[in-house]
Tab-separated table of C-alpha atoms in Angstrom:
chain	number	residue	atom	x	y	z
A	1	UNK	CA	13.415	-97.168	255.041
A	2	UNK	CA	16.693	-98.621	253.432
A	3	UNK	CA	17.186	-101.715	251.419
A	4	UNK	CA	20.711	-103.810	252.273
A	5	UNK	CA	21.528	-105.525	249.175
A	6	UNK	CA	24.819	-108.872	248.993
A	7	UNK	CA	25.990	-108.365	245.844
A	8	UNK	CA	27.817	-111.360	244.049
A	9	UNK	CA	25.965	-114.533	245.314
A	10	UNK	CA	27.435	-117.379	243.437
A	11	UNK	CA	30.839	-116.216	243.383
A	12	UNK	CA	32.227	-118.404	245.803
A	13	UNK	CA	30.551	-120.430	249.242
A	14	UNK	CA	31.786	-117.450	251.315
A	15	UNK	CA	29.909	-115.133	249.518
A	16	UNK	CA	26.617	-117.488	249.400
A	17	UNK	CA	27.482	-118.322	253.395
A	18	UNK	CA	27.769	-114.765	254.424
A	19	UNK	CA	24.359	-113.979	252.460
A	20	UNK	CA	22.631	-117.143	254.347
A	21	UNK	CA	23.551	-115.632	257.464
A	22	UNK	CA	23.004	-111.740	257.180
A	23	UNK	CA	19.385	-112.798	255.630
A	24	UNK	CA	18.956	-114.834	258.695
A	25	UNK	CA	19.762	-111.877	261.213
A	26	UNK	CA	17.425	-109.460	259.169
A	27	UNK	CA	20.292	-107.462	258.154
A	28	UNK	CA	19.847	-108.090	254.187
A	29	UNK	CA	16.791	-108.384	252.684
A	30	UNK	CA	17.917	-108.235	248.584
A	31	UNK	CA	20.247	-110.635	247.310
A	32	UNK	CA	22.442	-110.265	243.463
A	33	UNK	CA	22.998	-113.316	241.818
A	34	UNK	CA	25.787	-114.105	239.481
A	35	UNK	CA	24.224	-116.978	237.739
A	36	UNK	CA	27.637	-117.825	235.933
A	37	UNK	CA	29.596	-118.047	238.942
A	38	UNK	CA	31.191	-121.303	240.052
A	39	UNK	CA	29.355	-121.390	243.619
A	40	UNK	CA	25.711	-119.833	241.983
A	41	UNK	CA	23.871	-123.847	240.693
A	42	UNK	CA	25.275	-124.980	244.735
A	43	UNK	CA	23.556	-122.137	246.507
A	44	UNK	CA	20.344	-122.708	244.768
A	45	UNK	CA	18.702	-123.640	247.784
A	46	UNK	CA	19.953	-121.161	249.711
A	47	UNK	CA	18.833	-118.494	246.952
A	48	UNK	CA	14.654	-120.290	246.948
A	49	UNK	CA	14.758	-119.809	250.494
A	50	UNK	CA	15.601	-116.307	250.818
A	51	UNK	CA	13.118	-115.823	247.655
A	52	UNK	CA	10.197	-118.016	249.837
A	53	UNK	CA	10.599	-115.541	252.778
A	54	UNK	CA	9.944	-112.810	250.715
A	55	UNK	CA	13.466	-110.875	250.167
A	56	UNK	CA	13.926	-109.708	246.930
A	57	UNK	CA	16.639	-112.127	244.786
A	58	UNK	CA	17.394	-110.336	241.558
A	59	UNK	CA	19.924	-110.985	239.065
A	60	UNK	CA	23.167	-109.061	239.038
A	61	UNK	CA	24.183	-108.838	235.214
A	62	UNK	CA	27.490	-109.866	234.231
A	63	UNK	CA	29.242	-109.114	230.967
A	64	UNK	CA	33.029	-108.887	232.234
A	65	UNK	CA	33.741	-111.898	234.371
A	66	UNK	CA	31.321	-114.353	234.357
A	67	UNK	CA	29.014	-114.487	231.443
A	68	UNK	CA	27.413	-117.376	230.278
A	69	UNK	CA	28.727	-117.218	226.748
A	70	UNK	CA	32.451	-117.016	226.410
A	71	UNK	CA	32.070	-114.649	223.388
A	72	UNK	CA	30.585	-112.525	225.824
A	73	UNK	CA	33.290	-111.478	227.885
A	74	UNK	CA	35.393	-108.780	227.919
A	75	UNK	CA	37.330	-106.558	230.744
A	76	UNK	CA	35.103	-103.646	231.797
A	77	UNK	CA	37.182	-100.970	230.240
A	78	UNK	CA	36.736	-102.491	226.596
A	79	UNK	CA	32.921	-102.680	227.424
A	80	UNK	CA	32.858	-99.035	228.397
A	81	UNK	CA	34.414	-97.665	225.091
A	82	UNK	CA	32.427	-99.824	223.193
A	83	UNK	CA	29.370	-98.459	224.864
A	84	UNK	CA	29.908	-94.838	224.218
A	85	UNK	CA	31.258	-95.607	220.569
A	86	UNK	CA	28.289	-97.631	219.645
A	87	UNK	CA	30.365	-100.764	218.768
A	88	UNK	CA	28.777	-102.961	220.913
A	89	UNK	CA	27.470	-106.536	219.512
A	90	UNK	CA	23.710	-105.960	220.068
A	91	UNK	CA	22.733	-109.596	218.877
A	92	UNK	CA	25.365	-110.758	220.843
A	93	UNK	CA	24.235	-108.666	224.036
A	94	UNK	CA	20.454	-109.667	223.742
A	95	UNK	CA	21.819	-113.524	223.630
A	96	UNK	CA	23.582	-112.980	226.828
A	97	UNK	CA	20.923	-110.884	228.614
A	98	UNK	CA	18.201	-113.983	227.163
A	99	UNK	CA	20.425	-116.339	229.177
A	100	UNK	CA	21.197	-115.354	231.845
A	101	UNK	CA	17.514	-114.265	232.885
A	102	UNK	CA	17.117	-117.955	231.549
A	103	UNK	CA	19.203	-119.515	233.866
A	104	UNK	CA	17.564	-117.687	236.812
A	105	UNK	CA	14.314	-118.615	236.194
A	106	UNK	CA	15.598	-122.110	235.957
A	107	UNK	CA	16.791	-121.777	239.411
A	108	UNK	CA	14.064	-119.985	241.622
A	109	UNK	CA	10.770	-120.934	238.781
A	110	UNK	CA	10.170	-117.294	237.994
A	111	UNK	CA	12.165	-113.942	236.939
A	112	UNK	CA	14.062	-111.704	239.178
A	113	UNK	CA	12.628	-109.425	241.953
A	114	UNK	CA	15.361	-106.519	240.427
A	115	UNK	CA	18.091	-106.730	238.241
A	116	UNK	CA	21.581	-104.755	238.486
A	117	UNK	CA	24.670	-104.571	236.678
A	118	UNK	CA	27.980	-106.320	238.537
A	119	UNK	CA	30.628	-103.349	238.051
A	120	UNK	CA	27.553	-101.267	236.939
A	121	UNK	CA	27.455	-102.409	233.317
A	122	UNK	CA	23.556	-102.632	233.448
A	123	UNK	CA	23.168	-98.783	233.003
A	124	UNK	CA	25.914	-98.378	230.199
A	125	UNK	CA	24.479	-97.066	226.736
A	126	UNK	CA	23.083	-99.788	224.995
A	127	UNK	CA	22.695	-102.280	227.473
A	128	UNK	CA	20.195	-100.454	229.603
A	129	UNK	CA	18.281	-99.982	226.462
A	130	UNK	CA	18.472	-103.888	225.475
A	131	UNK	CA	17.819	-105.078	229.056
A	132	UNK	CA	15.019	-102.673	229.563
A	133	UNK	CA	13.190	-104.464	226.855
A	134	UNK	CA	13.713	-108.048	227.122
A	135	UNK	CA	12.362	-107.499	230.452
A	136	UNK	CA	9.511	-105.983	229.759
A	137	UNK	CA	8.983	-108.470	227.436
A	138	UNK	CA	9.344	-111.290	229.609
A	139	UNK	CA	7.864	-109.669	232.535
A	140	UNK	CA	5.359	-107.243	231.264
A	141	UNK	CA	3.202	-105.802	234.430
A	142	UNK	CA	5.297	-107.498	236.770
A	143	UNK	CA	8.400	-105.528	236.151
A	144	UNK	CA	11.972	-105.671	238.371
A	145	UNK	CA	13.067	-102.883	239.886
A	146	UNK	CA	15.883	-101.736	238.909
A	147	UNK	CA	19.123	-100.348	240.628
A	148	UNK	CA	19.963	-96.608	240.223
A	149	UNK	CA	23.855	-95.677	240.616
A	150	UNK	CA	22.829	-91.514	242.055
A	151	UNK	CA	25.833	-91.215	244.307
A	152	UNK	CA	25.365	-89.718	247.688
A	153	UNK	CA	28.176	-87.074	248.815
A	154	UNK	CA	31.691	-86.311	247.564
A	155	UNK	CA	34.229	-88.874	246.108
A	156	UNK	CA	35.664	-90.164	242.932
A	157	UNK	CA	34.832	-93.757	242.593
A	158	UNK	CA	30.860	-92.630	243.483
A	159	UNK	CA	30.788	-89.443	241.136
A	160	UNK	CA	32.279	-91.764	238.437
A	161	UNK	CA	29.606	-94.958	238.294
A	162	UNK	CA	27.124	-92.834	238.825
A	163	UNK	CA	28.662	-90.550	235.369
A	164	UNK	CA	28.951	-93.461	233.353
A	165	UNK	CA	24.907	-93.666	232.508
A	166	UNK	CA	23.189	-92.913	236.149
A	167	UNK	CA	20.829	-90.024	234.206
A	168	UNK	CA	19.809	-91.610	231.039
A	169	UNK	CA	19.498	-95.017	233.034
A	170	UNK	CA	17.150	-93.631	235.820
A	171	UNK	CA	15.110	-91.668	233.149
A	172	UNK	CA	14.616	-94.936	230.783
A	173	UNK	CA	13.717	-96.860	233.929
A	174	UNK	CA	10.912	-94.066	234.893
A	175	UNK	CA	9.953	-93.887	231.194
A	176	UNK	CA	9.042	-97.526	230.895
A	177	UNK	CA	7.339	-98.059	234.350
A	178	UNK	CA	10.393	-99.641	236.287
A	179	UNK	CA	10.712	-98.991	239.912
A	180	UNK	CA	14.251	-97.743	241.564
A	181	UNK	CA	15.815	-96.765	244.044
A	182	UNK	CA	16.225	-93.306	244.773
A	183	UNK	CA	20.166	-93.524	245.660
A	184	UNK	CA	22.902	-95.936	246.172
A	185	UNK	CA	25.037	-95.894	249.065
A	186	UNK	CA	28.126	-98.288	250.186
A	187	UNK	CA	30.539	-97.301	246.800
A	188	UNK	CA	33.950	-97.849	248.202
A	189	UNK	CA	37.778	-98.389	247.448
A	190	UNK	CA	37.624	-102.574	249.313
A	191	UNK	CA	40.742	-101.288	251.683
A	192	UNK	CA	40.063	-100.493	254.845
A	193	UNK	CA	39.762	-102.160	257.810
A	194	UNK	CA	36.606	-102.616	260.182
A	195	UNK	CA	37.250	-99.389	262.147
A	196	UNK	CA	36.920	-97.286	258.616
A	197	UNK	CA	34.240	-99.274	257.280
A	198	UNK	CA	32.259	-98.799	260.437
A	199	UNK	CA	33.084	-94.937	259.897
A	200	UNK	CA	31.902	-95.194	256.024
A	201	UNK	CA	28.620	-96.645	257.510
A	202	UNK	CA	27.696	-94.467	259.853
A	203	UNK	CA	27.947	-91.621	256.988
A	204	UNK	CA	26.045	-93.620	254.173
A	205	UNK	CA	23.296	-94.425	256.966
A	206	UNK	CA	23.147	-90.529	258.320
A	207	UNK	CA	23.182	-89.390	254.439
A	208	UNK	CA	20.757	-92.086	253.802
A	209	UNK	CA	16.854	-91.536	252.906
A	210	UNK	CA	13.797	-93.236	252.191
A	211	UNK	CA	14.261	-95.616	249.170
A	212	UNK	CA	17.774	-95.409	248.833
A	213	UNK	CA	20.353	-98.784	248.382
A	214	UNK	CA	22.911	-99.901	250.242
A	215	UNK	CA	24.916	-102.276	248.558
A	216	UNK	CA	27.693	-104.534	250.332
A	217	UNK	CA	29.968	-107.846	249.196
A	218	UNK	CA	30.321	-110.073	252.288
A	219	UNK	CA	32.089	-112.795	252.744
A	220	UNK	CA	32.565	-116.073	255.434
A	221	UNK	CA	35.862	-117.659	255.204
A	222	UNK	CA	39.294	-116.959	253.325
A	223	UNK	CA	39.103	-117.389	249.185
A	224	UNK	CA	42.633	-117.072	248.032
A	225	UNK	CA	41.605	-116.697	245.008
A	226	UNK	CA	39.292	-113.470	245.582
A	227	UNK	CA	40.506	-110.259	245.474
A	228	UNK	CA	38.717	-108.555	247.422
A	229	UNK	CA	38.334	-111.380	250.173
A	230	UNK	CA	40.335	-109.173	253.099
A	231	UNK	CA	37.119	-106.502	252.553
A	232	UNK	CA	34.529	-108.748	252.002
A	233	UNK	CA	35.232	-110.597	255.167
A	234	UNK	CA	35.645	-106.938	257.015
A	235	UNK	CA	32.137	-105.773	255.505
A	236	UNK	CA	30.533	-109.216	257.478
A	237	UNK	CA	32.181	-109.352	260.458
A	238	UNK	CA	30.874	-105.337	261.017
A	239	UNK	CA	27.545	-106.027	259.424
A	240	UNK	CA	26.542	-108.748	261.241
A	241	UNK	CA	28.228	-107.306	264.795
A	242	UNK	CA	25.817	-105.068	267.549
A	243	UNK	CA	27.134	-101.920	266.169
A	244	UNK	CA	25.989	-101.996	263.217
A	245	UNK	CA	22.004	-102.282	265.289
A	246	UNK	CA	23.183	-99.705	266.895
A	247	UNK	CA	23.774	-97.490	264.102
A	248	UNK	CA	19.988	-98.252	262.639
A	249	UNK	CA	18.713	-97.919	265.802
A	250	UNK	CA	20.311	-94.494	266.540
A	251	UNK	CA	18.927	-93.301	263.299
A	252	UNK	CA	15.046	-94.581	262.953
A	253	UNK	CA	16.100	-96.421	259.506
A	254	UNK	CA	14.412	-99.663	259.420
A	255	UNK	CA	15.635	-102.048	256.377
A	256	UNK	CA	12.929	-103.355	254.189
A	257	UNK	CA	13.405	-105.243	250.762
A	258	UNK	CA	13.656	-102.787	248.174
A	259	UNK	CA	10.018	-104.039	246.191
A	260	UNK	CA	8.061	-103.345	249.398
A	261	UNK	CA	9.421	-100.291	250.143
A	262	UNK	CA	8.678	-99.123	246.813
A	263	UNK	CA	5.188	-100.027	247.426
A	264	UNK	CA	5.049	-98.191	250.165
A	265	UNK	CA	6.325	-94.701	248.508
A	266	UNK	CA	4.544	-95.424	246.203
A	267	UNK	CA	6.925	-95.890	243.375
């Protein structure tokens, strides 16, 4: 059992379009939201009804692009070294975390299924700590799960998200009564074509166990202004094609939003 999670709803229609559509097909069942992002107050009702069907919508935490208070951002490199040289502004962090679980209750009328960090931040040293408990003070039995960064196999980009707070993050988590999942798959470089990311997922799904995460960042349509929007459109046009069934199918995974299949692990 494997959960398929869109990362960076809100960003832009494509992004919202390409979730719509990979919920419909039962491909994704978790959704991120960037509750800053230009597109993120339009695809409100898009975001209730994926919630109303029971898929988990979580909010993906944002403290280098999109925050909701301008003091608040900063490019992810600064927000690493002040992480692991204790400079970070902790009043100014618990402000930001306060609002943006604010502004996603505001949206769907209750708190988020799971929450996860957008470029990981969520597990750096001293956020993990601050998120960990406004949300348990917010959400007290009811907790989010939250996303663990263990890498699956070899690689650079995977060994390093998971180094920068993967152990201490997944041990707070079990410490306060947070469910996880058990490993994240889908870390990639965002340039290759279909052919290699159809390669890439046939090894995350025949690494792949029960409970781990497989993240993605689909898009519909061309955004000029994106990035990544060559890879994003590659990742849905594969994800949403017959091989991609195929590949499930060949391998007994079923896909499952992440809460229930925590419940049924029991974790």
């Amino acid at each position: 059992m494997l959960c398929l999670v869109v990362d960076d709803f809100g960003l832009h229609t494509g992004v919202n379009d390409a979730a719509q559509r990979l919920t419909e097909l039962g491909r994704v069942h978790a959704v991120g939201a960037l509750v800053g992002a230009p597109a993120f107050v339009a695809g409100g009702a898009v975001l209730r009804r994926i919630d109303a069907e029971g898929l988990d919508v979580g909010l993906h935490l944002d403290l280098t692009e999109r925050p909701l208070l301008r003091r608040s951002s900063r490019p992810l490199s600064q927000i690493v070294i002040e992480a692991y040289t204790r400079q970070l502004d902790r009043r100014l962090l618990r402000l930001e975390i306060c609002a943006q679980l604010d502004a996603f209750e505001a949206a769907l009328g209750h708190g988020p299924a799971f929450v996860d960090g957008h470029q990981h931040v969520h597990q750096l040293p001293g956020v993990r700590e601050a998120l960990v408990t406004e949300l348990k003070q917010r959400y007290g039995a009811r907790l989010p799960w939250l996303r663990c960064t263990q890498r699956v196999g070899p690689g650079a980009k995977p060994w390093l998200i998971s180094a920068l707070g993967g152990a201490s993050a997944r041990k707070l988590a079990d410490k306060n009564g947070f469910g996880r999942n058990r490993r994240l798959l889908g870390v990639h470089n965002f340039r290759c074509g279909a052919a290699k990311y159809a390669q890439l997922l046939t090894n995350w799904l025949s690494a792949g166990r029960d409970g781990d995460l497989l993240m993605c960042h689909p898009a519909l349509g061309s955004q000029l202004h994106d990035p990544l929007a060559a890879a994003r459109a590659v990742e849905y046009s594969v994800l949403t094609g017959q091989l991609f069934l195929r590949m499930l199918q060949a391998r007994g995974i079923s896909l499952w939003p992440m809460s229930q299949i925590l419940e049924r692990l029991g974790g």
